[in-house]
mmCIF file of C-alpha atoms and ligand atoms in Angstrom:
data_model
loop_
_atom_site.group_PDB
_atom_site.id
_atom_site.type_symbol
_atom_site.label_atom_id
_atom_site.label_comp_id
_atom_site.label_asym_id
_atom_site.label_seq_id
_atom_site.Cartn_x
_atom_site.Cartn_y
_atom_site.Cartn_z
ATOM 1 C CA UNK O 16 20.635 1.707 -71.749
ATOM 2 C CA UNK O 17 23.794 -0.194 -71.078
ATOM 3 C CA UNK O 18 25.709 0.541 -67.819
ATOM 4 C CA UNK O 19 29.484 0.381 -68.104
ATOM 5 C CA UNK O 20 32.222 0.717 -65.512
ATOM 6 C CA UNK O 21 34.808 3.461 -66.051
ATOM 7 C CA UNK O 22 37.954 4.364 -64.101
ATOM 8 C CA UNK O 23 37.265 7.793 -62.597
ATOM 9 C CA UNK O 24 40.551 8.128 -60.731
ATOM 10 C CA UNK O 25 43.690 6.411 -59.702
ATOM 11 C CA UNK O 26 46.007 6.672 -56.704
ATOM 12 C CA UNK O 27 48.976 4.958 -55.078
ATOM 13 C CA UNK O 28 51.187 5.069 -52.039
ATOM 14 C CA UNK O 29 54.681 3.670 -51.243
ATOM 15 C CA UNK O 30 55.937 3.597 -47.680
ATOM 16 C CA UNK O 31 58.931 6.010 -47.436
ATOM 17 C CA UNK O 32 61.648 3.508 -46.510
ATOM 18 C CA UNK O 33 63.353 2.642 -49.853
ATOM 19 C CA UNK O 34 66.011 -0.079 -50.115
ATOM 20 C CA UNK O 35 68.166 -0.309 -53.205
ATOM 21 C CA UNK O 36 69.593 -3.737 -54.060
ATOM 22 C CA UNK O 37 72.842 -2.655 -52.564
ATOM 23 C CA UNK O 38 71.136 -1.546 -49.250
ATOM 24 C CA UNK O 39 69.309 -4.890 -49.146
ATOM 25 C CA UNK O 40 72.438 -6.960 -50.007
ATOM 26 C CA UNK O 41 74.335 -5.155 -47.181
ATOM 27 C CA UNK O 42 71.599 -5.934 -44.694
ATOM 28 C CA UNK O 43 71.481 -9.609 -45.799
ATOM 29 C CA UNK O 44 75.263 -9.901 -45.722
ATOM 30 C CA UNK O 45 75.207 -8.962 -42.049
ATOM 31 C CA UNK O 46 73.022 -12.170 -41.500
ATOM 32 C CA UNK O 47 75.330 -14.313 -43.684
ATOM 33 C CA UNK O 48 73.056 -14.288 -46.819
ATOM 34 C CA UNK O 49 74.912 -13.541 -50.017
ATOM 35 C CA UNK O 50 73.366 -11.663 -52.884
ATOM 36 C CA UNK O 51 74.270 -8.839 -55.264
ATOM 37 C CA UNK O 52 72.866 -5.978 -57.189
ATOM 38 C CA UNK O 53 74.156 -7.569 -60.392
ATOM 39 C CA UNK O 54 72.252 -10.865 -59.816
ATOM 40 C CA UNK O 55 68.990 -9.272 -58.848
ATOM 41 C CA UNK O 56 69.009 -6.813 -61.770
ATOM 42 C CA UNK O 57 69.989 -9.501 -64.311
ATOM 43 C CA UNK O 58 67.427 -12.118 -63.203
ATOM 44 C CA UNK O 59 64.509 -9.804 -62.313
ATOM 45 C CA UNK O 60 64.995 -6.163 -63.376
ATOM 46 C CA UNK O 61 64.453 -5.111 -59.733
ATOM 47 C CA UNK O 62 66.690 -2.234 -58.571
ATOM 48 C CA UNK O 63 64.786 -1.057 -55.374
ATOM 49 C CA UNK O 64 61.744 -1.754 -53.234
ATOM 50 C CA UNK O 65 59.944 -0.005 -50.365
ATOM 51 C CA UNK O 66 59.414 -1.612 -46.947
ATOM 52 C CA UNK O 67 56.730 -0.361 -44.479
ATOM 53 C CA UNK O 68 57.864 0.444 -40.964
ATOM 54 C CA UNK O 69 56.792 -1.711 -38.046
ATOM 55 C CA UNK O 70 53.156 -0.968 -37.128
ATOM 56 C CA UNK O 71 52.170 0.150 -40.634
ATOM 57 C CA UNK O 72 49.734 -2.167 -42.236
ATOM 58 C CA UNK O 73 48.073 -2.778 -45.595
ATOM 59 C CA UNK O 74 45.132 -0.683 -44.346
ATOM 60 C CA UNK O 75 47.314 2.304 -43.839
ATOM 61 C CA UNK O 76 48.941 2.092 -47.307
ATOM 62 C CA UNK O 77 45.605 1.366 -48.849
ATOM 63 C CA UNK O 78 43.930 4.329 -47.202
ATOM 64 C CA UNK O 79 46.636 6.698 -48.539
ATOM 65 C CA UNK O 80 46.309 5.266 -52.005
ATOM 66 C CA UNK O 81 42.563 5.540 -51.769
ATOM 67 C CA UNK O 82 42.604 9.203 -50.777
ATOM 68 C CA UNK O 83 44.591 10.026 -53.915
ATOM 69 C CA UNK O 84 42.268 8.073 -56.146
ATOM 70 C CA UNK O 85 39.181 9.719 -54.641
ATOM 71 C CA UNK O 86 40.808 13.150 -55.024
ATOM 72 C CA UNK O 87 41.533 12.489 -58.726
ATOM 73 C CA UNK O 88 37.975 11.240 -59.244
ATOM 74 C CA UNK O 89 36.399 14.098 -57.403
ATOM 75 C CA UNK O 90 34.479 11.597 -55.301
ATOM 76 C CA UNK O 91 34.146 11.828 -51.467
ATOM 77 C CA UNK O 92 34.420 8.772 -49.289
ATOM 78 C CA UNK O 93 30.764 8.971 -48.166
ATOM 79 C CA UNK O 94 29.599 8.733 -51.812
ATOM 80 C CA UNK O 95 31.176 5.278 -52.138
ATOM 81 C CA UNK O 96 28.745 2.366 -52.289
ATOM 82 C CA UNK O 97 31.296 -0.452 -52.456
ATOM 83 C CA UNK O 98 34.838 -0.993 -51.133
ATOM 84 C CA UNK O 99 36.920 -4.000 -52.157
ATOM 85 C CA UNK O 100 40.606 -4.559 -51.092
ATOM 86 C CA UNK O 101 42.791 -7.143 -52.768
ATOM 87 C CA UNK O 102 45.467 -8.305 -50.234
ATOM 88 C CA UNK O 103 47.162 -11.417 -49.006
ATOM 89 C CA UNK O 104 48.747 -9.465 -46.139
ATOM 90 C CA UNK O 105 45.859 -8.149 -44.060
ATOM 91 C CA UNK O 106 46.455 -6.261 -40.884
ATOM 92 C CA UNK O 107 44.922 -9.153 -38.912
ATOM 93 C CA UNK O 108 42.931 -12.374 -39.509
ATOM 94 C CA UNK O 109 39.752 -10.349 -39.298
ATOM 95 C CA UNK O 110 38.098 -7.806 -39.764
ATOM 96 C CA UNK O 111 38.965 -7.272 -43.308
ATOM 97 C CA UNK O 112 41.318 -4.570 -44.533
ATOM 98 C CA UNK O 113 38.424 -3.179 -46.602
ATOM 99 C CA UNK O 114 36.412 -2.336 -43.387
ATOM 100 C CA UNK O 115 39.508 -0.771 -41.840
ATOM 101 C CA UNK O 116 40.045 1.394 -44.911
ATOM 102 C CA UNK O 117 36.336 2.375 -44.878
ATOM 103 C CA UNK O 118 36.656 3.503 -41.292
ATOM 104 C CA UNK O 119 40.014 5.349 -41.877
ATOM 105 C CA UNK O 120 38.394 7.223 -44.771
ATOM 106 C CA UNK O 121 35.499 8.373 -42.411
ATOM 107 C CA UNK O 122 32.868 6.384 -44.339
ATOM 108 C CA UNK O 123 30.291 3.900 -43.017
ATOM 109 C CA UNK O 124 27.582 1.684 -44.301
ATOM 110 C CA UNK O 125 28.530 0.580 -47.703
ATOM 111 C CA UNK O 126 29.642 -3.044 -48.180
ATOM 112 C CA UNK O 127 33.406 -3.557 -47.777
ATOM 113 C CA UNK O 128 35.241 -6.846 -48.090
ATOM 114 C CA UNK O 129 38.597 -8.257 -49.147
ATOM 115 C CA UNK O 130 39.468 -10.489 -52.068
ATOM 116 C CA UNK O 131 42.342 -12.952 -51.740
ATOM 117 C CA UNK O 132 43.862 -14.059 -55.010
ATOM 118 C CA UNK O 133 47.484 -13.121 -54.249
ATOM 119 C CA UNK O 134 49.173 -11.304 -57.201
ATOM 120 C CA UNK O 135 45.955 -11.598 -59.316
ATOM 121 C CA UNK O 136 43.896 -10.110 -56.550
ATOM 122 C CA UNK O 137 43.434 -6.665 -58.085
ATOM 123 C CA UNK O 138 42.222 -8.209 -61.319
ATOM 124 C CA UNK O 139 39.760 -10.338 -59.448
ATOM 125 C CA UNK O 140 38.565 -7.373 -57.323
ATOM 126 C CA UNK O 141 38.059 -5.108 -60.347
ATOM 127 C CA UNK O 142 36.122 -7.876 -62.070
ATOM 128 C CA UNK O 143 33.823 -8.304 -59.110
ATOM 129 C CA UNK O 144 33.239 -4.545 -58.783
ATOM 130 C CA UNK O 145 32.582 -4.259 -62.505
ATOM 131 C CA UNK O 146 29.951 -7.081 -62.237
ATOM 132 C CA UNK O 147 28.264 -5.374 -59.292
ATOM 133 C CA UNK O 148 28.271 -1.935 -61.076
ATOM 134 C CA UNK O 149 26.877 -3.429 -64.199
ATOM 135 C CA UNK O 150 24.213 -5.234 -62.223
ATOM 136 C CA UNK O 151 23.138 -1.960 -60.706
ATOM 137 C CA UNK O 152 24.076 -2.871 -57.132
ATOM 138 C CA UNK O 153 26.826 -0.280 -56.902
ATOM 139 C CA UNK O 154 27.592 2.951 -58.717
ATOM 140 C CA UNK O 155 30.828 4.283 -57.091
ATOM 141 C CA UNK O 156 33.257 1.694 -56.046
ATOM 142 C CA UNK O 157 36.696 1.904 -54.490
ATOM 143 C CA UNK O 158 39.067 -1.045 -55.445
ATOM 144 C CA UNK O 159 42.418 -1.205 -53.769
ATOM 145 C CA UNK O 160 45.443 -3.587 -53.923
ATOM 146 C CA UNK O 161 47.497 -3.160 -50.776
ATOM 147 C CA UNK O 162 50.282 -5.336 -49.410
ATOM 148 C CA UNK O 163 53.003 -5.495 -46.834
ATOM 149 C CA UNK O 164 54.861 -8.572 -48.226
ATOM 150 C CA UNK O 165 57.919 -7.606 -46.232
ATOM 151 C CA UNK O 166 56.083 -9.247 -43.227
ATOM 152 C CA UNK O 167 55.967 -12.699 -44.820
ATOM 153 C CA UNK O 168 59.436 -12.852 -46.330
ATOM 154 C CA UNK O 169 62.098 -15.271 -45.106
ATOM 155 C CA UNK O 170 65.234 -12.962 -45.039
ATOM 156 C CA UNK O 171 67.373 -16.168 -44.929
ATOM 157 C CA UNK O 172 66.071 -17.301 -48.347
ATOM 158 C CA UNK O 173 67.819 -15.156 -50.996
ATOM 159 C CA UNK O 174 65.792 -16.819 -53.754
ATOM 160 C CA UNK O 175 62.619 -14.986 -52.574
ATOM 161 C CA UNK O 176 63.429 -12.116 -50.128
ATOM 162 C CA UNK O 177 65.027 -9.902 -52.781
ATOM 163 C CA UNK O 178 61.921 -10.002 -55.016
ATOM 164 C CA UNK O 179 59.169 -8.378 -53.088
ATOM 165 C CA UNK O 180 58.168 -4.980 -51.679
ATOM 166 C CA UNK O 181 55.345 -3.090 -49.979
ATOM 167 C CA UNK O 182 52.783 -0.590 -51.401
ATOM 168 C CA UNK O 183 49.240 0.087 -52.382
ATOM 169 C CA UNK O 184 47.352 1.228 -55.510
ATOM 170 C CA UNK O 185 43.697 2.173 -55.871
ATOM 171 C CA UNK O 186 41.089 3.027 -58.529
ATOM 172 C CA UNK O 187 37.707 4.669 -58.114
ATOM 173 C CA UNK O 188 35.211 2.984 -60.499
ATOM 174 C CA UNK O 189 32.068 4.639 -61.580
ATOM 175 C CA UNK O 190 28.931 3.554 -63.409
ATOM 176 C CA UNK O 191 28.921 5.274 -66.839
ATOM 177 C CA UNK O 192 26.924 5.307 -70.138
ATOM 178 C CA UNK O 193 30.325 5.114 -71.946
ATOM 179 C CA UNK O 194 32.684 2.098 -71.790
ATOM 180 C CA UNK O 195 34.839 1.536 -69.567
ATOM 181 C CA UNK O 196 35.839 -1.870 -68.849
ATOM 182 C CA UNK O 197 35.493 -3.782 -72.092
ATOM 183 C CA UNK O 198 36.163 -7.315 -70.954
ATOM 184 C CA UNK O 199 37.713 -9.337 -68.162
ATOM 185 C CA UNK O 200 38.837 -12.930 -67.701
ATOM 186 C CA UNK O 201 39.778 -14.699 -64.415
ATOM 187 C CA UNK O 202 40.874 -18.173 -63.715
ATOM 188 C CA UNK O 203 42.290 -20.440 -60.976
ATOM 189 C CA UNK O 204 43.781 -23.866 -60.725
ATOM 190 C CA UNK O 205 44.381 -25.101 -57.184
ATOM 191 C CA UNK O 206 46.546 -28.051 -58.151
ATOM 192 C CA UNK O 207 49.541 -25.648 -58.329
ATOM 193 C CA UNK O 208 49.139 -24.511 -54.724
ATOM 194 C CA UNK O 209 52.547 -25.592 -53.565
ATOM 195 C CA UNK O 210 54.661 -23.693 -56.035
ATOM 196 C CA UNK O 211 53.814 -20.368 -54.363
ATOM 197 C CA UNK O 212 52.480 -20.243 -50.865
ATOM 198 C CA UNK O 213 52.701 -19.015 -47.310
ATOM 199 C CA UNK O 214 51.849 -22.300 -45.651
ATOM 200 C CA UNK O 215 51.480 -21.059 -41.962
ATOM 201 C CA UNK O 216 48.161 -20.622 -40.201
ATOM 202 C CA UNK O 217 46.798 -19.611 -36.805
ATOM 203 C CA UNK O 218 45.387 -22.327 -34.544
ATOM 204 C CA UNK O 219 44.702 -22.477 -30.831
ATOM 205 C CA UNK O 220 46.613 -19.288 -30.236
ATOM 206 C CA UNK O 221 49.741 -20.408 -32.093
ATOM 207 C CA UNK O 222 51.068 -19.930 -35.572
ATOM 208 C CA UNK O 223 51.333 -23.393 -37.073
ATOM 209 C CA UNK O 224 53.319 -24.289 -40.247
ATOM 210 C CA UNK O 225 55.763 -21.886 -41.691
ATOM 211 C CA UNK O 226 54.350 -18.351 -42.122
ATOM 212 C CA UNK O 227 56.869 -17.199 -44.745
ATOM 213 C CA UNK O 228 56.700 -17.154 -48.494
ATOM 214 C CA UNK O 229 57.893 -20.284 -50.334
ATOM 215 C CA UNK O 230 58.244 -20.265 -54.100
ATOM 216 C CA UNK O 231 59.462 -22.553 -56.855
ATOM 217 C CA UNK O 232 60.530 -19.673 -59.064
ATOM 218 C CA UNK O 233 61.093 -21.602 -62.182
ATOM 219 C CA UNK O 234 57.696 -23.387 -62.030
ATOM 220 C CA UNK O 235 55.991 -20.073 -61.433
ATOM 221 C CA UNK O 236 57.905 -18.420 -64.298
ATOM 222 C CA UNK O 237 56.904 -21.153 -66.771
ATOM 223 C CA UNK O 238 53.237 -21.161 -65.878
ATOM 224 C CA UNK O 239 53.115 -17.364 -65.764
ATOM 225 C CA UNK O 240 54.408 -16.707 -69.331
ATOM 226 C CA UNK O 241 51.776 -19.214 -70.710
ATOM 227 C CA UNK O 242 48.708 -17.970 -68.877
ATOM 228 C CA UNK O 243 49.478 -14.301 -69.277
ATOM 229 C CA UNK O 244 49.330 -14.647 -73.021
ATOM 230 C CA UNK O 245 46.124 -16.801 -72.871
ATOM 231 C CA UNK O 246 44.287 -14.439 -70.616
ATOM 232 C CA UNK O 247 45.155 -11.332 -72.588
ATOM 233 C CA UNK O 248 43.941 -13.125 -75.712
ATOM 234 C CA UNK O 249 40.703 -14.081 -73.972
ATOM 235 C CA UNK O 250 39.926 -10.599 -73.001
ATOM 236 C CA UNK O 251 40.732 -9.287 -76.452
ATOM 237 C CA UNK O 252 38.439 -11.953 -78.009
ATOM 238 C CA UNK O 253 35.566 -11.030 -75.726
ATOM 239 C CA UNK O 254 35.959 -7.309 -76.704
ATOM 240 C CA UNK O 255 36.445 -8.164 -80.372
ATOM 241 C CA UNK O 256 39.779 -6.327 -80.330
ATOM 242 C CA UNK O 257 43.238 -7.331 -81.520
ATOM 243 C CA UNK O 258 46.764 -7.066 -80.178
ATOM 244 C CA UNK O 259 47.274 -3.929 -82.134
ATOM 245 C CA UNK O 260 44.349 -2.168 -80.347
ATOM 246 C CA UNK O 261 46.231 -2.246 -77.009
ATOM 247 C CA UNK O 262 47.781 1.092 -76.199
ATOM 248 C CA UNK O 263 49.375 0.146 -72.867
ATOM 249 C CA UNK O 264 50.161 -3.281 -71.306
ATOM 250 C CA UNK O 265 50.188 -3.008 -67.543
ATOM 251 C CA UNK O 266 51.183 -6.368 -66.324
ATOM 252 C CA UNK O 267 51.764 -7.671 -62.708
ATOM 253 C CA UNK O 268 55.233 -6.458 -61.898
ATOM 254 C CA UNK O 269 57.126 -9.645 -60.863
ATOM 255 C CA UNK O 270 60.059 -10.005 -63.245
ATOM 256 C CA UNK O 271 61.055 -7.935 -66.235
ATOM 257 C CA UNK O 272 61.765 -11.129 -68.184
ATOM 258 C CA UNK O 273 58.220 -12.306 -67.830
ATOM 259 C CA UNK O 274 56.965 -8.869 -69.015
ATOM 260 C CA UNK O 275 59.278 -8.943 -72.018
ATOM 261 C CA UNK O 276 58.036 -12.317 -72.989
ATOM 262 C CA UNK O 277 54.362 -11.400 -72.696
ATOM 263 C CA UNK O 278 54.931 -8.245 -74.707
ATOM 264 C CA UNK O 279 56.634 -10.194 -77.433
ATOM 265 C CA UNK O 280 53.838 -12.774 -77.611
ATOM 266 C CA UNK O 281 51.335 -9.886 -77.954
ATOM 267 C CA UNK O 282 53.588 -8.163 -80.536
ATOM 268 C CA UNK O 283 53.956 -5.102 -78.457
ATOM 269 C CA UNK O 284 57.130 -3.048 -78.194
ATOM 270 C CA UNK O 285 58.536 -2.734 -74.697
ATOM 271 C CA UNK O 286 57.893 1.038 -74.809
ATOM 272 C CA UNK O 287 54.154 0.220 -74.502
ATOM 273 C CA UNK O 288 54.630 -1.845 -71.399
ATOM 274 C CA UNK O 289 54.347 0.070 -68.081
ATOM 275 C CA UNK O 290 57.289 -1.081 -66.020
ATOM 276 C CA UNK O 291 57.701 -0.249 -62.294
ATOM 277 C CA UNK O 292 59.247 -3.500 -61.089
ATOM 278 C CA UNK O 293 62.616 -1.771 -61.211
ATOM 279 C CA UNK O 294 61.552 0.669 -58.508
ATOM 280 C CA UNK O 295 58.926 -1.207 -56.629
ATOM 281 C CA UNK O 296 59.889 -4.888 -56.722
ATOM 282 C CA UNK O 297 56.968 -7.297 -56.684
ATOM 283 C CA UNK O 298 54.126 -5.752 -54.579
ATOM 284 C CA UNK O 299 51.637 -8.612 -55.278
ATOM 285 C CA UNK O 300 48.043 -7.306 -55.465
ATOM 286 C CA UNK O 301 49.336 -3.729 -55.388
ATOM 287 C CA UNK O 302 51.633 -3.944 -58.343
ATOM 288 C CA UNK O 303 49.096 -3.376 -61.168
ATOM 289 C CA UNK O 304 47.238 -0.422 -59.668
ATOM 290 C CA UNK O 305 50.607 1.090 -58.591
ATOM 291 C CA UNK O 306 51.932 0.834 -62.120
ATOM 292 C CA UNK O 307 48.655 2.141 -63.567
ATOM 293 C CA UNK O 308 48.769 5.196 -61.313
ATOM 294 C CA UNK O 309 52.348 6.000 -62.125
ATOM 295 C CA UNK O 310 51.663 6.037 -65.900
ATOM 296 C CA UNK O 311 48.471 8.050 -65.486
ATOM 297 C CA UNK O 312 50.156 10.692 -63.326
ATOM 298 C CA UNK O 313 53.253 10.982 -65.539
ATOM 299 C CA UNK O 314 50.984 11.548 -68.527
ATOM 300 C CA UNK O 315 51.772 8.424 -70.545
ATOM 301 C CA UNK O 316 48.215 6.981 -70.217
ATOM 302 C CA UNK O 317 45.611 9.244 -71.737
ATOM 303 C CA UNK O 318 41.844 9.168 -71.781
ATOM 304 C CA UNK O 319 40.453 7.069 -74.537
ATOM 305 C CA UNK O 320 43.382 4.633 -74.676
ATOM 306 C CA UNK O 321 42.982 0.852 -74.351
ATOM 307 C CA UNK O 322 44.725 -0.647 -71.323
ATOM 308 C CA UNK O 323 45.416 -4.346 -70.880
ATOM 309 C CA UNK O 324 45.875 -5.151 -67.089
ATOM 310 C CA UNK O 325 46.985 -8.629 -66.283
ATOM 311 C CA UNK O 326 48.176 -10.571 -63.378
ATOM 312 C CA UNK O 327 49.243 -14.065 -62.188
ATOM 313 C CA UNK O 328 50.001 -15.421 -58.717
ATOM 314 C CA UNK O 329 49.614 -17.938 -56.009
ATOM 315 C CA UNK O 330 46.711 -20.389 -56.093
ATOM 316 C CA UNK O 331 47.482 -20.537 -58.986
ATOM 317 C CA UNK O 332 45.329 -17.608 -60.146
ATOM 318 C CA UNK O 333 45.444 -15.468 -63.231
ATOM 319 C CA UNK O 334 43.404 -13.014 -65.202
ATOM 320 C CA UNK O 335 43.113 -9.822 -67.170
ATOM 321 C CA UNK O 336 41.002 -6.749 -67.575
ATOM 322 C CA UNK O 337 40.736 -4.776 -70.796
ATOM 323 C CA UNK O 338 39.671 -1.207 -70.229
ATOM 324 C CA UNK O 339 39.176 1.950 -72.260
ATOM 325 C CA UNK O 340 40.574 4.550 -69.904
HETATM 326 O O1 UT7 Z 1 54.218 -12.726 -57.966
HETATM 327 C C1 UT7 Z 1 54.023 -14.067 -58.321
HETATM 328 C C2 UT7 Z 1 54.770 -14.396 -59.469
HETATM 329 N N1 UT7 Z 1 56.136 -14.700 -59.163
HETATM 330 C C3 UT7 Z 1 57.010 -14.717 -60.191
HETATM 331 O O2 UT7 Z 1 56.663 -14.449 -61.322
HETATM 332 C C4 UT7 Z 1 58.427 -15.235 -60.004
HETATM 333 C C5 UT7 Z 1 58.845 -16.082 -61.157
HETATM 334 N N2 UT7 Z 1 60.175 -16.574 -61.118
HETATM 335 C C6 UT7 Z 1 61.267 -15.801 -61.276
HETATM 336 O O3 UT7 Z 1 61.111 -14.591 -61.459
HETATM 337 C C7 UT7 Z 1 62.661 -16.403 -61.290
HETATM 338 O O4 UT7 Z 1 62.529 -17.824 -61.352
HETATM 339 C C8 UT7 Z 1 63.514 -16.047 -60.100
HETATM 340 C C9 UT7 Z 1 63.883 -14.560 -60.203
HETATM 341 C C10 UT7 Z 1 62.746 -16.256 -58.827
HETATM 342 C C11 UT7 Z 1 64.771 -16.835 -60.075
HETATM 343 O O5 UT7 Z 1 65.503 -16.673 -61.346
HETATM 344 P P1 UT7 Z 1 66.106 -17.931 -62.067
HETATM 345 O O6 UT7 Z 1 66.692 -17.434 -63.285
HETATM 346 O O7 UT7 Z 1 64.970 -18.911 -62.218
HETATM 347 O O8 UT7 Z 1 67.234 -18.376 -61.050
HETATM 348 P P2 UT7 Z 1 67.382 -19.830 -60.343
HETATM 349 O O9 UT7 Z 1 66.313 -20.066 -59.304
HETATM 350 O O10 UT7 Z 1 67.495 -20.865 -61.467
HETATM 351 O O11 UT7 Z 1 68.784 -19.665 -59.632
HETATM 352 C C12 UT7 Z 1 69.976 -19.598 -60.405
HETATM 353 C C13 UT7 Z 1 71.164 -19.361 -59.410
HETATM 354 C C14 UT7 Z 1 71.203 -20.467 -58.368
HETATM 355 O O12 UT7 Z 1 72.550 -20.861 -58.146
HETATM 356 P P3 UT7 Z 1 73.172 -22.147 -58.776
HETATM 357 O O13 UT7 Z 1 72.358 -23.302 -58.269
HETATM 358 O O14 UT7 Z 1 73.039 -22.004 -60.235
HETATM 359 O O15 UT7 Z 1 74.590 -22.212 -58.269
HETATM 360 C C15 UT7 Z 1 70.692 -19.782 -57.151
HETATM 361 O O16 UT7 Z 1 71.180 -20.315 -55.895
HETATM 362 O O17 UT7 Z 1 71.058 -18.190 -58.735
HETATM 363 C C16 UT7 Z 1 71.180 -18.417 -57.328
HETATM 364 N N3 UT7 Z 1 70.488 -17.386 -56.685
HETATM 365 C C17 UT7 Z 1 70.956 -16.180 -56.193
HETATM 366 N N4 UT7 Z 1 72.159 -15.741 -56.318
HETATM 367 C C18 UT7 Z 1 72.385 -14.414 -55.777
HETATM 368 C C19 UT7 Z 1 69.163 -17.392 -56.337
HETATM 369 N N5 UT7 Z 1 68.779 -16.253 -55.692
HETATM 370 C C20 UT7 Z 1 69.923 -15.526 -55.629
HETATM 371 C C21 UT7 Z 1 70.154 -14.219 -55.150
HETATM 372 N N6 UT7 Z 1 71.338 -13.738 -55.200
HETATM 373 N N7 UT7 Z 1 69.174 -13.487 -54.575
#
């Protein structure tokens, strides 16, 4: 009998503090940084983002998202036998966010670890959890994408600080006799490390380097539109499906123009693309599970439909997961 991995539940959480472009522009103006709602909307599609308050970490956001996913799945935290958190903004250098979430959920004992693949992190984490479930080493897994990117933004750099937000999304994955995850495809190419990075690190009790986000936006944009089509096609080929079999495209939410371009290449109308970038901004590893949860809870995504999840981010990393919901 084949074992598959199915999504048993989804959940998400946004910190309450919401800033529209106008709110952010006003805050930046007070520091001498000029931007506008019109520029941000035209170039990115972003209209608002959420920022966590001081003292709230990825583990707090991730735990809330996890509680909601567990509730939808009808699974209790002590039934979990695997927890993976995708994040590039952990609460601390170590221990992992995953172990903190485990503890906050009141669970103990099961393996818990973080995956760091920046904006592709959730795709990587789901791929690892799926492999462990199909290998028989886990049967109920919690996979979370959780980020507080507001902590690593340079609010003097208008080319990046208007793009990102904080949040978390989660799925509960379960071993099943029915598919489930149909295919996945993940990649990395470290030669592109400098086009998107946070180059600071901790050494000898000091932070060395510059611990804020640096991005060559145009270089990232160009690479992203190419690899997002490639990886979607790779997952379709592995599952012996075609473009027209995709019911919903749930891409990493970085820029509406990248999403439009990917949808066009996959011959999908924009109505079949789940878009949350307008309300969330780019929440890195959290963006895909956040978007998934929004469209599950508002009733757009129905059981039995084929979902193409795909992401791209620093590293450079990219990948996709094709799943029958
Ligand atoms: O999550 C990881 C994946 N990340 C991404 O996918 C990001 C990919 N890249 C992008 O989304 C876009 O490249 C950006 C949104 C980052 C930038 O858009 P762009 O169309 O590539 O703009 P640009 O960098 O070419 O800048 C155009 C102009 C510049 O002014 P000049 O030189 O033409 O006078 C910038 O200084 O826009 C100016 N500009 C701004 N103006 C107002 C840049 N940022 C801002 C801003 N407000 N916030």
